[in-house]
Amino acid sequence: MTDDVQPAADALVGRLELSAPATPEIMDLVHGMVEHLWETHPDIGERDRARFEMSVIEILGNIVEHAYAAEESHPSTRRFQIALAVTDDRLVARLADNGLPVGLDLSGAVMPDELAESGRGLALATAALDDLAYHRVGERNLWDLMCLRGSSA
């Protein structure tokens, strides 16, 4: 989205971190992490909370659903890490997984036809965030999410 280099969540002091299997069951645990973030930062506005949480969950959902080969028989090898952090002016998250490389152009993420049953996650996250970046580094997919506090993204 933007060309500004932002600090990744995993580089910030006071971050929340989790490393776990990338299975559907992990979604509830990440919701709990985000709730803890709100409890420890009650000054974050509802609009910022909603757009950040929705984006984190949408990206995580894509990782869980799409990052791994369907024929993989050992779900325990599906790993992801998440780091969440709050600064004075932003909310940031980094999600990393050991899944297959993602071939996509985030600038082309648009809402699908209203009758489509899927395909909205990246478009919603792109619209809600101030910055969303994807990189492949070695054998890992890295997703960096950034929401400026009080922004109208």
PDB file of C-alpha atoms in Angstrom:
ATOM      1  CA  MET A   1       0.000   0.000   0.000  1.00  0.00           C
ATOM      2  CA  THR A   2       2.468   2.667   1.072  1.00  0.00           C
ATOM      3  CA  ASP A   3       6.179   2.742   0.386  1.00  0.00           C
ATOM      4  CA  ASP A   4       7.009   3.909   3.933  1.00  0.00           C
ATOM      5  CA  VAL A   5       9.083   1.463   5.918  1.00  0.00           C
ATOM      6  CA  GLN A   6       7.244   0.755   9.158  1.00  0.00           C
ATOM      7  CA  PRO A   7       8.645  -1.147  12.130  1.00  0.00           C
ATOM      8  CA  ALA A   8       7.270  -4.683  12.218  1.00  0.00           C
ATOM      9  CA  ALA A   9       5.266  -5.664  15.261  1.00  0.00           C
ATOM     10  CA  ASP A  10       7.859  -8.261  16.179  1.00  0.00           C
ATOM     11  CA  ALA A  11      10.435  -5.468  16.634  1.00  0.00           C
ATOM     12  CA  LEU A  12       8.398  -3.394  19.106  1.00  0.00           C
ATOM     13  CA  VAL A  13       8.648  -3.381  22.886  1.00  0.00           C
ATOM     14  CA  GLY A  14       5.524  -4.521  24.721  1.00  0.00           C
ATOM     15  CA  ARG A  15       4.269  -6.729  21.918  1.00  0.00           C
ATOM     16  CA  LEU A  16       2.107  -9.812  22.346  1.00  0.00           C
ATOM     17  CA  GLU A  17       3.460 -12.913  20.618  1.00  0.00           C
ATOM     18  CA  LEU A  18       2.216 -16.388  19.819  1.00  0.00           C
ATOM     19  CA  SER A  19       3.720 -19.294  17.908  1.00  0.00           C
ATOM     20  CA  ALA A  20       1.323 -22.160  17.250  1.00  0.00           C
ATOM     21  CA  PRO A  21       0.032 -24.688  14.727  1.00  0.00           C
ATOM     22  CA  ALA A  22      -1.857 -22.982  11.886  1.00  0.00           C
ATOM     23  CA  THR A  23      -5.158 -24.783  12.428  1.00  0.00           C
ATOM     24  CA  PRO A  24      -8.716 -23.441  12.505  1.00  0.00           C
ATOM     25  CA  GLU A  25      -8.784 -23.817  16.295  1.00  0.00           C
ATOM     26  CA  ILE A  26      -6.136 -21.103  16.654  1.00  0.00           C
ATOM     27  CA  MET A  27      -8.593 -18.408  15.554  1.00  0.00           C
ATOM     28  CA  ASP A  28     -10.168 -18.278  19.041  1.00  0.00           C
ATOM     29  CA  LEU A  29      -6.776 -17.893  20.706  1.00  0.00           C
ATOM     30  CA  VAL A  30      -5.864 -14.975  18.431  1.00  0.00           C
ATOM     31  CA  HIS A  31      -9.241 -13.351  19.184  1.00  0.00           C
ATOM     32  CA  GLY A  32      -8.260 -13.652  22.848  1.00  0.00           C
ATOM     33  CA  MET A  33      -4.887 -12.016  22.158  1.00  0.00           C
ATOM     34  CA  VAL A  34      -6.605  -9.083  20.483  1.00  0.00           C
ATOM     35  CA  GLU A  35      -9.037  -8.773  23.409  1.00  0.00           C
ATOM     36  CA  HIS A  36      -6.056  -8.662  25.777  1.00  0.00           C
ATOM     37  CA  LEU A  37      -4.545  -5.910  23.630  1.00  0.00           C
ATOM     38  CA  TRP A  38      -7.743  -3.861  24.040  1.00  0.00           C
ATOM     39  CA  GLU A  39      -7.821  -4.484  27.801  1.00  0.00           C
ATOM     40  CA  THR A  40      -4.247  -3.234  28.174  1.00  0.00           C
ATOM     41  CA  HIS A  41      -4.849  -0.237  25.871  1.00  0.00           C
ATOM     42  CA  PRO A  42      -8.340   1.073  26.710  1.00  0.00           C
ATOM     43  CA  ASP A  43      -7.566   4.363  24.950  1.00  0.00           C
ATOM     44  CA  ILE A  44      -7.834   2.750  21.492  1.00  0.00           C
ATOM     45  CA  GLY A  45     -11.013   3.865  19.740  1.00  0.00           C
ATOM     46  CA  GLU A  46     -13.742   1.466  18.630  1.00  0.00           C
ATOM     47  CA  ARG A  47     -13.244   2.233  14.925  1.00  0.00           C
ATOM     48  CA  ASP A  48      -9.518   1.442  15.133  1.00  0.00           C
ATOM     49  CA  ARG A  49     -10.243  -1.697  17.133  1.00  0.00           C
ATOM     50  CA  ALA A  50     -12.791  -2.948  14.601  1.00  0.00           C
ATOM     51  CA  ARG A  51     -10.718  -2.395  11.481  1.00  0.00           C
ATOM     52  CA  PHE A  52      -7.516  -3.755  13.008  1.00  0.00           C
ATOM     53  CA  GLU A  53      -9.099  -6.873  14.514  1.00  0.00           C
ATOM     54  CA  MET A  54     -11.069  -7.649  11.348  1.00  0.00           C
ATOM     55  CA  SER A  55      -7.897  -7.361   9.274  1.00  0.00           C
ATOM     56  CA  VAL A  56      -5.808  -9.566  11.585  1.00  0.00           C
ATOM     57  CA  ILE A  57      -8.504 -12.259  11.598  1.00  0.00           C
ATOM     58  CA  GLU A  58      -9.007 -12.099   7.814  1.00  0.00           C
ATOM     59  CA  ILE A  59      -5.285 -12.505   7.112  1.00  0.00           C
ATOM     60  CA  LEU A  60      -4.996 -15.301   9.682  1.00  0.00           C
ATOM     61  CA  GLY A  61      -8.029 -17.007   8.149  1.00  0.00           C
ATOM     62  CA  ASN A  62      -6.342 -16.901   4.740  1.00  0.00           C
ATOM     63  CA  ILE A  63      -3.178 -18.408   6.223  1.00  0.00           C
ATOM     64  CA  VAL A  64      -5.066 -21.230   7.902  1.00  0.00           C
ATOM     65  CA  GLU A  65      -7.200 -21.953   4.845  1.00  0.00           C
ATOM     66  CA  HIS A  66      -4.855 -21.375   1.916  1.00  0.00           C
ATOM     67  CA  ALA A  67      -1.177 -21.424   2.921  1.00  0.00           C
ATOM     68  CA  TYR A  68      -0.723 -25.170   3.028  1.00  0.00           C
ATOM     69  CA  ALA A  69      -0.953 -27.911   0.413  1.00  0.00           C
ATOM     70  CA  ALA A  70      -4.223 -29.822   0.637  1.00  0.00           C
ATOM     71  CA  GLU A  71      -2.385 -33.149   0.621  1.00  0.00           C
ATOM     72  CA  GLU A  72      -0.288 -32.267   3.680  1.00  0.00           C
ATOM     73  CA  SER A  73      -0.955 -35.036   6.178  1.00  0.00           C
ATOM     74  CA  HIS A  74       0.779 -33.587   9.252  1.00  0.00           C
ATOM     75  CA  PRO A  75      -1.048 -30.469  10.489  1.00  0.00           C
ATOM     76  CA  SER A  76       1.509 -30.191  13.306  1.00  0.00           C
ATOM     77  CA  THR A  77       4.067 -29.005  10.731  1.00  0.00           C
ATOM     78  CA  ARG A  78       1.821 -26.062   9.838  1.00  0.00           C
ATOM     79  CA  ARG A  79       3.232 -23.257  11.968  1.00  0.00           C
ATOM     80  CA  PHE A  80       2.516 -19.598  12.254  1.00  0.00           C
ATOM     81  CA  GLN A  81       3.666 -16.772  14.451  1.00  0.00           C
ATOM     82  CA  ILE A  82       1.856 -13.577  15.276  1.00  0.00           C
ATOM     83  CA  ALA A  83       3.068 -10.427  17.002  1.00  0.00           C
ATOM     84  CA  LEU A  84       0.716  -7.581  17.933  1.00  0.00           C
ATOM     85  CA  ALA A  85       1.796  -4.180  19.211  1.00  0.00           C
ATOM     86  CA  VAL A  86       0.469  -0.713  19.963  1.00  0.00           C
ATOM     87  CA  THR A  87       2.406   2.545  19.730  1.00  0.00           C
ATOM     88  CA  ASP A  88       1.260   6.091  20.375  1.00  0.00           C
ATOM     89  CA  ASP A  89       0.090   6.462  16.793  1.00  0.00           C
ATOM     90  CA  ARG A  90      -0.489   2.977  15.365  1.00  0.00           C
ATOM     91  CA  LEU A  91      -1.545  -0.629  15.759  1.00  0.00           C
ATOM     92  CA  VAL A  92       0.738  -3.146  14.091  1.00  0.00           C
ATOM     93  CA  ALA A  93       0.749  -6.869  13.501  1.00  0.00           C
ATOM     94  CA  ARG A  94       3.124  -9.300  11.868  1.00  0.00           C
ATOM     95  CA  LEU A  95       1.914 -12.720  10.870  1.00  0.00           C
ATOM     96  CA  ALA A  96       4.385 -15.285   9.590  1.00  0.00           C
ATOM     97  CA  ASP A  97       3.800 -18.800   8.344  1.00  0.00           C
ATOM     98  CA  ASN A  98       5.755 -21.661   6.831  1.00  0.00           C
ATOM     99  CA  GLY A  99       3.190 -22.280   4.113  1.00  0.00           C
ATOM    100  CA  LEU A 100       3.445 -22.156   0.358  1.00  0.00           C
ATOM    101  CA  PRO A 101       4.515 -18.912  -1.331  1.00  0.00           C
ATOM    102  CA  VAL A 102       1.626 -16.556  -2.023  1.00  0.00           C
ATOM    103  CA  GLY A 103       1.366 -15.282  -5.577  1.00  0.00           C
ATOM    104  CA  LEU A 104      -0.654 -12.101  -5.307  1.00  0.00           C
ATOM    105  CA  ASP A 105      -0.641  -8.396  -5.937  1.00  0.00           C
ATOM    106  CA  LEU A 106      -2.166  -6.590  -2.963  1.00  0.00           C
ATOM    107  CA  SER A 107      -2.791  -3.503  -5.065  1.00  0.00           C
ATOM    108  CA  GLY A 108      -5.249  -5.589  -7.089  1.00  0.00           C
ATOM    109  CA  ALA A 109      -7.265  -6.818  -4.090  1.00  0.00           C
ATOM    110  CA  VAL A 110     -10.856  -5.880  -4.908  1.00  0.00           C
ATOM    111  CA  MET A 111     -14.192  -7.034  -3.600  1.00  0.00           C
ATOM    112  CA  PRO A 112     -15.591  -9.960  -5.578  1.00  0.00           C
ATOM    113  CA  ASP A 113     -19.063 -10.068  -7.060  1.00  0.00           C
ATOM    114  CA  GLU A 114     -21.787  -9.879  -4.407  1.00  0.00           C
ATOM    115  CA  LEU A 115     -22.766 -13.492  -5.133  1.00  0.00           C
ATOM    116  CA  ALA A 116     -19.232 -14.816  -4.585  1.00  0.00           C
ATOM    117  CA  GLU A 117     -18.902 -17.125  -1.596  1.00  0.00           C
ATOM    118  CA  SER A 118     -15.294 -16.186  -0.814  1.00  0.00           C
ATOM    119  CA  GLY A 119     -12.502 -13.818  -1.780  1.00  0.00           C
ATOM    120  CA  ARG A 120     -13.348 -10.824   0.384  1.00  0.00           C
ATOM    121  CA  GLY A 121     -10.695 -11.146   3.109  1.00  0.00           C
ATOM    122  CA  LEU A 122      -7.761  -9.440   1.407  1.00  0.00           C
ATOM    123  CA  ALA A 123      -9.969  -6.747  -0.107  1.00  0.00           C
ATOM    124  CA  LEU A 124     -11.497  -5.982   3.312  1.00  0.00           C
ATOM    125  CA  ALA A 125      -8.086  -5.905   5.013  1.00  0.00           C
ATOM    126  CA  THR A 126      -6.601  -3.708   2.294  1.00  0.00           C
ATOM    127  CA  ALA A 127      -9.464  -1.236   2.594  1.00  0.00           C
ATOM    128  CA  ALA A 128      -9.417  -1.180   6.413  1.00  0.00           C
ATOM    129  CA  LEU A 129      -5.681  -0.818   6.995  1.00  0.00           C
ATOM    130  CA  ASP A 130      -3.339   2.069   6.341  1.00  0.00           C
ATOM    131  CA  ASP A 131      -0.684  -0.385   5.204  1.00  0.00           C
ATOM    132  CA  LEU A 132      -0.670  -4.074   4.333  1.00  0.00           C
ATOM    133  CA  ALA A 133       2.480  -5.704   2.997  1.00  0.00           C
ATOM    134  CA  TYR A 134       3.377  -9.257   2.042  1.00  0.00           C
ATOM    135  CA  HIS A 135       6.900 -10.602   1.604  1.00  0.00           C
ATOM    136  CA  ARG A 136       8.382 -14.040   1.149  1.00  0.00           C
ATOM    137  CA  VAL A 137      11.615 -14.402   3.122  1.00  0.00           C
ATOM    138  CA  GLY A 138      13.310 -17.771   2.839  1.00  0.00           C
ATOM    139  CA  GLU A 139      10.681 -20.392   3.569  1.00  0.00           C
ATOM    140  CA  ARG A 140       8.305 -18.003   5.314  1.00  0.00           C
ATOM    141  CA  ASN A 141       5.434 -15.768   4.306  1.00  0.00           C
ATOM    142  CA  LEU A 142       5.433 -12.462   6.216  1.00  0.00           C
ATOM    143  CA  TRP A 143       2.371 -10.241   6.491  1.00  0.00           C
ATOM    144  CA  ASP A 144       2.783  -6.765   8.018  1.00  0.00           C
ATOM    145  CA  LEU A 145      -0.371  -4.881   8.974  1.00  0.00           C
ATOM    146  CA  MET A 146      -0.515  -1.286  10.156  1.00  0.00           C
ATOM    147  CA  CYS A 147      -3.446   0.834  11.271  1.00  0.00           C
ATOM    148  CA  LEU A 148      -2.854   4.484  12.111  1.00  0.00           C
ATOM    149  CA  ARG A 149      -4.802   5.419  15.202  1.00  0.00           C
ATOM    150  CA  GLY A 150      -7.607   7.822  14.327  1.00  0.00           C
ATOM    151  CA  SER A 151      -7.108   7.350  10.587  1.00  0.00           C
ATOM    152  CA  SER A 152     -10.026   7.187   8.193  1.00  0.00           C
ATOM    153  CA  ALA A 153      -8.596   4.388   6.019  1.00  0.00           C
TER     154      ALA A 153
END
